[in-house]
Coordinates of C-alpha atoms in Angstrom, one line a residue:
M1401 CA 23.6 20.0 -18.2
A1402 CA 20.3 20.7 -16.4
K1403 CA 18.5 17.8 -15.0
K1404 CA 15.1 17.3 -16.5
K1405 CA 12.5 18.4 -13.9
Q1406 CA 10.1 15.6 -12.9
P1407 CA 6.4 16.4 -12.8
A1408 CA 5.0 16.9 -9.3
G1409 CA 3.0 13.9 -8.0
T1410 CA 1.7 12.3 -4.9
P1411 CA 4.1 11.9 -2.0
A1412 CA 4.4 8.2 -3.0
I1413 CA 5.5 9.1 -6.6
V1414 CA 7.9 11.8 -5.2
A1415 CA 9.5 9.2 -2.9
L1416 CA 9.9 6.7 -5.7
T1417 CA 11.4 9.3 -8.0
A1418 CA 13.8 10.5 -5.2
A1419 CA 14.9 7.0 -4.6
A1420 CA 15.6 6.5 -8.4
A1421 CA 13.4 3.4 -8.2
E1422 CA 12.0 1.7 -11.3
F1423 CA 8.2 2.0 -11.3
T1424 CA 5.2 2.4 -13.6
V1425 CA 2.2 4.6 -12.8
H1426 CA -1.2 3.3 -13.8
A1427 CA -4.1 5.8 -13.8
Y1428 CA -7.7 4.8 -14.2
E1429 CA -11.1 6.4 -13.7
H1430 CA -12.2 5.8 -10.1
D1431 CA -15.9 4.8 -9.6
P1432 CA -17.0 6.0 -6.2
A1433 CA -19.8 3.4 -6.3
H1434 CA -17.5 0.4 -6.6
P1435 CA -17.6 -1.7 -3.4
S1436 CA -13.8 -2.4 -3.3
Y1437 CA -11.0 0.0 -4.1
G1438 CA -8.5 -2.8 -4.7
E1439 CA -10.7 -5.0 -6.9
E1440 CA -11.6 -1.9 -8.9
A1441 CA -7.9 -1.2 -9.5
A1442 CA -7.2 -4.8 -10.5
Q1443 CA -10.2 -4.8 -13.0
A1444 CA -9.3 -1.4 -14.4
M1445 CA -5.7 -2.3 -15.0
G1446 CA -6.4 -5.9 -16.2
V1447 CA -4.1 -7.3 -13.5
S1448 CA -4.7 -10.3 -11.3
P1449 CA -6.0 -9.4 -7.8
D1450 CA -3.1 -11.5 -6.4
R1451 CA -0.7 -8.8 -7.8
V1452 CA -2.6 -5.8 -6.5
F1453 CA -1.9 -5.1 -2.9
K1454 CA -4.0 -3.0 -0.5
T1455 CA -2.5 -0.9 2.3
L1456 CA -4.2 -1.3 5.6
I1457 CA -3.4 0.5 8.9
A1458 CA -3.7 -1.6 12.1
E1459 CA -3.0 -0.9 15.7
V1460 CA -0.7 -3.5 17.4
D1461 CA -0.4 -3.1 21.1
G1462 CA -1.1 0.6 20.7
E1463 CA 1.3 1.2 17.8
L1464 CA 0.1 1.9 14.3
V1465 CA 1.5 -0.6 11.8
V1466 CA 1.1 -0.8 8.0
A1467 CA 0.0 -4.1 6.5
V1468 CA 0.3 -4.6 2.7
V1469 CA -1.7 -7.6 1.5
P1470 CA -3.2 -8.8 -1.8
V1471 CA -6.7 -7.5 -2.6
S1472 CA -7.7 -11.1 -3.3
G1473 CA -7.4 -11.9 0.4
S1474 CA -7.7 -10.3 3.8
L1475 CA -5.5 -9.4 6.7
D1476 CA -4.9 -11.9 9.4
L1477 CA -4.6 -9.7 12.4
K1478 CA -3.1 -12.4 14.6
A1479 CA -0.4 -13.1 12.0
L1480 CA 0.3 -9.3 11.8
A1481 CA 0.7 -9.0 15.6
A1482 CA 3.1 -12.0 15.6
A1483 CA 5.1 -10.5 12.7
V1484 CA 5.9 -7.4 14.8
S1485 CA 6.3 -9.4 18.1
G1486 CA 3.0 -8.0 19.4
K1487 CA 0.1 -9.6 21.2
R1488 CA -3.0 -7.9 20.0
A1489 CA -3.9 -6.3 16.7
A1490 CA -7.0 -4.5 15.5
M1491 CA -7.8 -2.3 12.5
A1492 CA -7.0 1.4 13.2
D1493 CA -9.6 4.1 13.3
P1494 CA -9.9 5.3 9.7
A1495 CA -9.6 9.0 10.6
L1496 CA -6.4 8.3 12.6
A1497 CA -5.0 6.3 9.6
E1498 CA -5.7 9.2 7.3
R1499 CA -4.2 11.8 9.7
T1500 CA -1.1 9.7 10.3
T1501 CA -0.4 8.7 6.7
G1502 CA -1.5 11.9 5.0
Y1503 CA -3.6 9.9 2.6
V1504 CA -7.4 9.3 2.3
R1505 CA -8.9 5.8 2.7
G1506 CA -8.8 4.0 -0.6
G1507 CA -5.7 5.9 -1.6
I1508 CA -3.4 5.1 1.3
S1509 CA 0.0 4.2 -0.1
P1510 CA 2.7 2.3 1.8
L1511 CA 5.2 4.9 0.3
G1512 CA 5.6 8.5 1.1
Q1513 CA 3.5 8.5 4.3
R1514 CA 3.5 11.6 6.5
K1515 CA 4.8 9.6 9.4
R1516 CA 6.9 6.5 8.8
L1517 CA 5.3 3.5 10.3
R1518 CA 6.5 -0.1 10.8
T1519 CA 5.5 -2.0 7.7
V1520 CA 4.8 -5.7 7.0
L1521 CA 4.5 -6.9 3.4
D1522 CA 2.7 -10.2 2.8
A1523 CA 5.1 -13.0 1.8
S1524 CA 3.0 -13.7 -1.3
A1525 CA 4.4 -10.6 -2.9
S1526 CA 7.7 -12.4 -3.6
A1527 CA 6.0 -14.8 -6.0
H1528 CA 5.5 -11.9 -8.5
A1529 CA 8.0 -10.0 -10.6
T1530 CA 6.0 -6.8 -9.9
V1531 CA 3.1 -5.8 -7.6
C1532 CA 0.8 -2.8 -7.7
V1533 CA 0.1 -0.6 -4.7
S1534 CA -1.8 2.7 -4.3
A1535 CA 0.2 5.7 -5.6
G1536 CA -1.5 7.9 -3.0
R1537 CA -4.9 8.6 -4.4
R1538 CA -7.9 6.7 -5.6
G1539 CA -7.6 5.9 -9.3
L1540 CA -3.7 5.9 -9.2
E1541 CA -1.5 2.8 -8.7
V1542 CA 2.2 2.2 -9.0
E1543 CA 3.7 -1.0 -10.2
L1544 CA 7.1 -2.0 -8.9
P1545 CA 9.2 -5.1 -7.9
P1546 CA 8.3 -6.3 -4.4
A1547 CA 11.9 -6.1 -3.3
T1548 CA 11.9 -2.4 -4.2
L1549 CA 8.7 -1.9 -2.2
A1550 CA 10.1 -3.7 0.8
A1551 CA 13.4 -1.8 0.7
L1552 CA 11.8 1.6 0.4
T1553 CA 9.4 1.0 3.3
S1554 CA 11.8 -1.0 5.4
A1555 CA 9.2 -3.7 5.4
A1556 CA 9.4 -7.0 7.1
T1557 CA 8.0 -9.8 4.9
S1558 CA 5.7 -12.3 6.6
P1559 CA 2.6 -14.4 5.7
I1560 CA 0.0 -12.0 7.1
A1561 CA -2.8 -12.5 4.5
R1562 CA -5.5 -15.2 4.4
P1563 CA -7.5 -16.2 1.3

């Protein structure tokens, strides 16, 4: 019997499909004037900002690292550096983040990146049955269990967000 062909999607959706992961795609109309991609996603989907996670690219001691934190908070750079046994962390240059991940800012997904980077997922994710992260473009999110997200990105889990 022929296998049903999956529709083409973003690299994140392709990676989830290839891994036979359980996930739900949420699409919404992106408003370029909205001041926060993550808050816009939470509002559009009717989901608590504590369950919608943003993907940030930081540089820790010269190495790019992915930080996945709730949109309701912000990244604690010192905590991120400590989580990867580093000394100093700073936000990565946006153009470098886009080139390295293959995604545009506001649509960077922790899944299906062009170059696999070390990833740290904020420990608060484990408090939820599912979390939402970018599916690889603005206006598109995937909802999945945090354990699945951690497994597919080989993420360490650590408290790296602050309110």
